[in-house]
Coordinates of N, CA and C in Angstrom, one line a residue:
X1 N 0.7 -1.2 0.0 CA 0.0 -0.1 -0.1 C 0.8 1.3 0.2
X2 N 0.5 2.1 -0.9 CA 1.4 3.3 -1.0 C 0.9 4.5 0.0
X3 N 1.5 4.9 0.9 CA 1.0 6.0 1.8 C 1.5 7.3 1.1
X4 N 1.0 8.4 1.8 CA 1.0 9.8 1.4 C 2.8 10.2 1.5
X5 N 3.3 9.6 2.5 CA 4.7 9.9 2.5 C 5.5 9.1 1.3
X6 N 5.0 7.9 1.3 CA 5.8 7.3 0.1 C 5.5 7.8 -1.2
X7 N 4.4 8.3 -1.5 CA 3.9 9.0 -2.7 C 4.7 10.3 -2.8
X8 N 4.9 11.0 -2.0 CA 5.7 12.2 -2.0 C 7.2 12.1 -2.3
X9 N 7.6 11.0 -1.6 CA 9.0 10.5 -1.8 C 9.3 9.9 -3.2
X10 N 8.4 9.2 -3.8 CA 8.5 8.7 -5.0 C 8.4 9.7 -6.2
X11 N 8.1 11.0 -5.9 CA 7.7 11.8 -7.0 C 6.4 11.9 -7.4
X12 N 6.1 12.3 -9.0 CA 4.9 12.3 -9.3 C 4.5 11.0 -9.8
X13 N 3.2 10.6 -9.8 CA 2.8 9.3 -10.2 C 3.2 9.1 -11.7
X14 N 3.5 7.8 -12.0 CA 3.8 7.5 -13.4 C 2.6 7.4 -14.3
X15 N 2.9 7.9 -15.3 CA 1.7 8.0 -16.3 C 2.1 6.9 -17.4
X16 N 0.8 6.4 -18.2 CA 1.2 5.4 -19.1 C 2.2 5.9 -20.2
X17 N 3.2 5.0 -20.6 CA 4.2 5.4 -21.5 C 5.5 6.0 -20.7
X18 N 5.4 6.1 -19.4 CA 6.6 6.4 -18.7 C 7.5 5.4 -18.4
X19 N 7.0 4.2 -18.5 CA 7.9 3.0 -18.2 C 7.4 1.9 -19.1
X20 N 8.2 0.7 -19.2 CA 8.0 -0.3 -19.9 C 8.3 -1.6 -19.0
X21 N 7.3 -2.4 -18.9 CA 7.4 -3.7 -18.1 C 7.5 -4.8 -19.1
X22 N 8.8 -5.7 -18.9 CA 9.0 -6.5 -20.0 C 8.9 -7.9 -19.0
X23 N 8.2 -8.9 -19.7 CA 8.1 -10.3 -19.0 C 9.6 -11.0 -19.1
X24 N 10.5 -10.5 -18.5 CA 11.8 -11.2 -18.5 C 11.7 -12.3 -17.3
X25 N 12.1 -13.4 -17.6 CA 12.1 -14.5 -16.7 C 13.2 -14.5 -15.7
X26 N 12.9 -14.9 -14.4 CA 13.8 -14.8 -13.4 C 14.8 -16.2 -13.5
X27 N 16.0 -16.0 -13.5 CA 16.9 -17.1 -13.5 C 17.6 -16.9 -12.4
X28 N 17.9 -17.6 -11.5 CA 18.7 -17.6 -10.3 C 20.3 -17.8 -10.4
X29 N 21.2 -17.0 -9.8 CA 22.4 -17.6 -9.7 C 22.7 -18.9 -9.2
X30 N 23.7 -19.4 -9.8 CA 24.1 -20.8 -9.2 C 25.3 -20.7 -8.2
X31 N 26.0 -19.4 -8.2 CA 27.2 -19.4 -7.3 C 27.0 -17.9 -7.1
X32 N 28.0 -17.6 -6.1 CA 28.1 -16.1 -5.6 C 28.6 -15.2 -6.5
X33 N 29.4 -15.7 -7.6 CA 30.1 -15.0 -8.6 C 29.4 -14.7 -9.9
X34 N 28.2 -15.3 -9.9 CA 27.8 -15.6 -11.5 C 26.6 -14.6 -11.7
X35 N 26.4 -13.6 -11.1 CA 25.3 -12.6 -11.1 C 25.2 -12.2 -12.6
X36 N 26.2 -11.7 -13.3 CA 26.3 -11.3 -14.6 C 25.7 -12.4 -15.5
X37 N 26.2 -13.7 -15.3 CA 25.7 -14.8 -16.1 C 24.2 -15.0 -16.1
X38 N 23.8 -14.9 -14.7 CA 22.5 -15.1 -14.6 C 21.6 -14.1 -15.4
X39 N 22.0 -12.8 -15.3 CA 21.3 -11.8 -15.9 C 21.4 -12.2 -17.5
X40 N 22.6 -12.4 -18.0 CA 22.6 -12.6 -19.3 C 21.7 -14.0 -19.8
X41 N 21.7 -14.9 -18.9 CA 20.8 -16.0 -19.1 C 19.2 -15.4 -19.4
X42 N 18.9 -14.5 -18.4 CA 17.5 -13.9 -18.4 C 17.2 -13.2 -19.7
X43 N 18.2 -12.4 -20.2 CA 18.1 -11.5 -21.3 C 17.9 -12.3 -22.5
X44 N 18.7 -13.5 -22.7 CA 18.7 -14.3 -23.7 C 17.5 -15.1 -23.7
X45 N 16.9 -15.7 -22.8 CA 15.6 -16.4 -22.6 C 14.6 -15.4 -23.3
X46 N 14.4 -14.1 -22.5 CA 13.5 -13.2 -23.0 C 13.6 -13.0 -24.5
X47 N 14.7 -12.9 -25.0 CA 14.8 -12.7 -26.5 C 14.6 -13.9 -27.5
X48 N 14.4 -15.2 -26.7 CA 14.1 -16.4 -27.2 C 15.3 -17.1 -27.6
X49 N 16.5 -16.6 -27.3 CA 17.7 -17.2 -28.0 C 18.6 -18.0 -26.8
X50 N 17.9 -18.5 -25.9 CA 18.7 -19.2 -24.8 C 18.5 -20.8 -25.2
X51 N 19.5 -21.3 -25.4 CA 19.5 -22.8 -25.4 C 20.7 -23.2 -24.8
X52 N 20.4 -23.9 -23.4 CA 21.3 -24.2 -22.5 C 22.6 -24.7 -22.9
X53 N 22.5 -25.6 -23.8 CA 23.6 -26.3 -24.4 C 24.6 -25.4 -25.0
X54 N 24.0 -24.6 -25.9 CA 24.6 -23.5 -26.6 C 25.4 -22.6 -25.7
X55 N 24.6 -22.1 -24.6 CA 25.1 -21.2 -23.7 C 26.2 -21.7 -23.0
X56 N 26.2 -22.9 -22.5 CA 27.5 -23.6 -21.9 C 28.6 -23.6 -22.8
X57 N 28.3 -24.1 -24.0 CA 29.5 -24.0 -25.0 C 30.1 -22.6 -25.0
X58 N 29.3 -21.6 -25.3 CA 29.8 -20.2 -25.3 C 30.6 -19.8 -24.1
X59 N 30.1 -20.3 -22.8 CA 31.0 -20.1 -21.7 C 32.2 -20.7 -21.8
X60 N 32.4 -21.8 -22.2 CA 33.7 -22.7 -22.3 C 34.6 -22.0 -23.4
X61 N 34.0 -21.6 -24.6 CA 34.7 -20.9 -25.6 C 35.3 -19.7 -25.2
X62 N 34.6 -18.8 -24.5 CA 34.8 -17.5 -24.0 C 35.7 -17.6 -22.7
X63 N 35.8 -18.9 -22.2 CA 36.6 -19.1 -20.9 C 36.0 -18.2 -19.8
X64 N 34.7 -18.4 -19.7 CA 33.9 -17.7 -18.7 C 33.6 -18.7 -17.5
X65 N 34.5 -19.0 -16.5 CA 34.3 -20.1 -15.7 C 34.1 -19.7 -14.4
X66 N 35.0 -18.6 -13.8 CA 34.8 -18.3 -12.5 C 34.9 -16.7 -12.2
X67 N 35.7 -16.1 -13.0 CA 35.7 -14.6 -12.8 C 35.2 -14.1 -14.0
X68 N 34.1 -13.4 -14.0 CA 33.3 -12.8 -14.9 C 33.6 -11.2 -14.7
X69 N 33.9 -10.5 -15.7 CA 33.8 -9.0 -15.8 C 32.8 -8.7 -16.7
X70 N 32.3 -7.3 -16.8 CA 31.4 -6.7 -17.5 C 31.7 -6.9 -19.1
X71 N 33.1 -6.7 -19.3 CA 33.5 -6.9 -20.7 C 33.1 -8.3 -21.3
X72 N 33.3 -9.3 -20.3 CA 33.0 -10.7 -20.8 C 31.7 -10.8 -21.2
X73 N 30.7 -10.2 -20.4 CA 29.3 -10.2 -20.7 C 28.9 -9.5 -22.2
X74 N 29.7 -8.7 -22.4 CA 29.6 -8.0 -23.6 C 30.0 -8.8 -24.9
X75 N 30.9 -9.5 -24.6 CA 31.4 -10.8 -25.6 C 30.6 -11.7 -25.8
X76 N 29.8 -12.1 -24.4 CA 28.8 -13.0 -24.6 C 27.6 -12.8 -25.2
X77 N 27.3 -11.4 -25.2 CA 26.1 -10.9 -25.8 C 26.3 -10.9 -27.4
X78 N 27.5 -10.6 -27.6 CA 27.9 -10.4 -29.1 C 27.9 -11.9 -29.8
X79 N 28.4 -13.0 -28.9 CA 28.5 -14.3 -29.3 C 27.2 -14.7 -29.9
X80 N 25.9 -14.2 -29.0 CA 24.7 -14.7 -29.4 C 23.8 -13.7 -30.3
X81 N 24.6 -12.7 -30.8 CA 24.0 -11.8 -31.7 C 23.1 -10.8 -31.3
X82 N 23.2 -10.3 -30.0 CA 22.3 -9.4 -29.3 C 23.1 -8.0 -29.5
X83 N 22.4 -7.1 -30.3 CA 22.9 -5.9 -30.4 C 22.8 -5.0 -29.1
X84 N 24.0 -4.5 -28.7 CA 24.2 -3.9 -27.4 C 25.3 -2.7 -27.6
X85 N 25.5 -1.9 -26.5 CA 26.6 -1.1 -26.4 C 26.8 -0.9 -25.1
X86 N 28.2 -1.4 -24.7 CA 28.7 -1.4 -23.5 C 29.3 -0.2 -23.1
X87 N 28.6 0.6 -22.0 CA 29.2 2.0 -21.6 C 29.8 1.7 -20.3
X88 N 31.0 2.4 -20.4 CA 31.8 2.1 -19.1 C 32.6 3.4 -18.7
X89 N 33.0 3.6 -17.6 CA 33.8 4.7 -17.0 C 35.0 4.5 -17.3
X90 N 35.5 3.2 -17.5 CA 37.1 2.9 -17.5 C 37.2 1.8 -18.5
X91 N 38.0 2.2 -19.7 CA 38.4 1.4 -20.9 C 39.5 0.4 -20.3
X92 N 39.2 -0.6 -19.7 CA 40.3 -1.5 -19.0 C 39.8 -1.6 -17.7
X93 N 40.7 -2.5 -17.0 CA 40.5 -2.8 -15.6 C 40.5 -1.5 -14.7
X94 N 39.4 -1.4 -13.8 CA 39.5 -0.4 -12.7 C 40.6 -1.0 -11.7
X95 N 41.5 -0.1 -11.7 CA 42.7 -0.8 -10.6 C 42.1 -0.6 -9.1
X96 N 41.0 0.1 -9.0 CA 40.4 0.1 -7.6 C 40.0 -1.3 -7.1
X97 N 39.8 -2.2 -8.1 CA 39.3 -3.6 -7.7 C 40.4 -4.3 -7.1
X98 N 41.6 -3.8 -7.3 CA 42.9 -4.6 -6.8 C 42.6 -5.0 -5.3
X99 N 42.2 -4.0 -4.6 CA 42.2 -4.1 -3.1 C 40.8 -5.0 -2.6
X100 N 40.0 -5.3 -3.5 CA 38.8 -6.1 -2.9 C 39.1 -7.4 -2.9
X101 N 38.6 -8.0 -1.8 CA 38.9 -9.5 -1.6 C 38.5 -10.3 -2.8
X102 N 37.4 -10.2 -3.2 CA 36.9 -10.9 -4.5 C 37.9 -11.1 -5.5
X103 N 38.6 -10.0 -5.9 CA 39.6 -10.0 -7.0 C 40.9 -10.2 -6.7
X104 N 41.3 -9.8 -5.3 CA 42.8 -9.9 -4.7 C 43.6 -11.2 -5.3
X105 N 43.1 -12.4 -5.4 CA 44.0 -13.5 -5.6 C 44.5 -13.4 -7.1
X106 N 43.5 -13.2 -8.1 CA 44.0 -13.1 -9.3 C 44.0 -12.0 -10.1
X107 N 44.1 -10.9 -9.3 CA 43.9 -9.6 -10.0 C 44.8 -9.5 -11.1
X108 N 46.2 -9.8 -11.0 CA 47.3 -9.4 -12.0 C 47.0 -10.3 -13.4
X109 N 46.5 -11.5 -13.1 CA 46.5 -12.4 -14.5 C 44.8 -11.8 -15.0
X110 N 44.0 -11.5 -14.3 CA 42.7 -11.1 -14.9 C 42.9 -9.6 -15.4
X111 N 43.8 -8.9 -14.8 CA 43.9 -7.4 -15.2 C 44.5 -7.6 -16.8
X112 N 45.3 -8.3 -17.0 CA 46.0 -8.8 -18.5 C 44.9 -9.2 -19.4
X113 N 44.3 -10.2 -19.0 CA 43.2 -10.7 -19.7 C 42.1 -9.8 -20.2
X114 N 41.6 -9.0 -19.0 CA 40.5 -8.0 -19.2 C 40.9 -6.9 -20.0
X115 N 42.0 -6.5 -19.9 CA 42.5 -5.3 -20.8 C 42.7 -5.7 -22.3
X116 N 43.1 -7.0 -22.5 CA 43.2 -7.5 -24.0 C 41.8 -7.7 -24.4
X117 N 40.8 -7.9 -23.7 CA 39.5 -7.8 -24.4 C 39.0 -6.6 -24.7
X118 N 39.3 -5.5 -23.8 CA 39.1 -4.2 -24.2 C 39.7 -3.8 -25.4
X119 N 41.1 -4.1 -25.5 CA 41.9 -3.9 -26.7 C 41.4 -4.5 -28.0
X120 N 41.0 -5.5 -27.9 CA 40.3 -6.3 -28.9 C 38.9 -6.2 -29.4
X121 N 38.2 -5.3 -28.5 CA 36.6 -5.1 -28.8 C 36.4 -4.8 -30.2
X122 N 37.1 -3.8 -30.5 CA 36.6 -3.1 -32.1 C 36.9 -4.3 -32.9
X123 N 37.9 -5.0 -32.9 CA 38.2 -6.0 -34.0 C 37.0 -7.1 -34.0
X124 N 36.5 -7.4 -32.7 CA 35.7 -8.4 -32.5 C 34.4 -8.1 -32.5
X125 N 34.2 -6.8 -32.9 CA 32.8 -6.1 -33.1 C 31.9 -6.1 -31.9
X126 N 32.8 -5.9 -30.8 CA 32.0 -5.7 -29.5 C 32.1 -4.1 -29.3
X127 N 30.9 -3.4 -29.2 CA 31.0 -2.0 -29.2 C 30.9 -1.6 -27.7
X128 N 32.1 -0.9 -27.6 CA 32.5 -0.5 -26.0 C 32.8 1.2 -26.1
X129 N 32.2 1.8 -25.4 CA 32.3 3.2 -25.3 C 32.5 3.7 -23.8
X130 N 33.5 4.6 -23.7 CA 33.7 5.2 -22.5 C 32.5 6.4 -22.5
X131 N 31.7 6.3 -21.2 CA 30.7 7.1 -21.2 C 30.7 7.8 -19.7
X132 N 30.4 9.1 -19.8 CA 30.4 9.8 -18.5 C 29.0 9.6 -17.7
X133 N 29.0 9.6 -16.6 CA 27.8 9.4 -15.7 C 27.4 8.2 -15.6
X134 N 28.2 7.1 -15.9 CA 27.8 5.6 -15.6 C 28.2 5.3 -14.2
X135 N 27.3 4.8 -13.5 CA 27.3 4.6 -12.1 C 28.5 3.4 -12.0
X136 N 29.2 3.3 -11.1 CA 30.3 2.3 -10.9 C 29.4 1.2 -10.3
X137 N 29.7 -0.1 -10.8 CA 29.0 -1.0 -10.4 C 30.0 -2.2 -10.0
X138 N 29.6 -3.0 -9.0 CA 30.6 -4.1 -8.6 C 30.6 -5.2 -9.9
X139 N 31.6 -5.4 -10.6 CA 31.8 -6.2 -11.6 C 32.4 -7.7 -11.2
X140 N 31.6 -8.7 -11.6 CA 32.4 -9.9 -11.3 C 32.4 -10.7 -12.6

């Protein structure tokens, strides 16, 4: 139930056409590190392009097994022919992740791999742009 205080905090009421609600299926993560893969599965299933065997094959081909960065997801979407544009504040690895426990153990090898993906993006037809005002998100 929406109260007066809630309504005031939420701003003006939404009008038809102010939003689009899509019937995107919910697919849960399998592990603590695969939120991006779960989201990718949801998008692909919504688009009618998810074949579990083909998805697993793509993960193996792209070597997406335990450490997934947003650039990996851009390559995955490209692999399935999903038109998209990856907007990021940093073209390459954000060195700020080095101190985070999740990344610390493999940061040096991941930094090289991820930076190579950024460097090869244009050749691989993965559209990556440095954009302003992109909120920093936890990448896995």
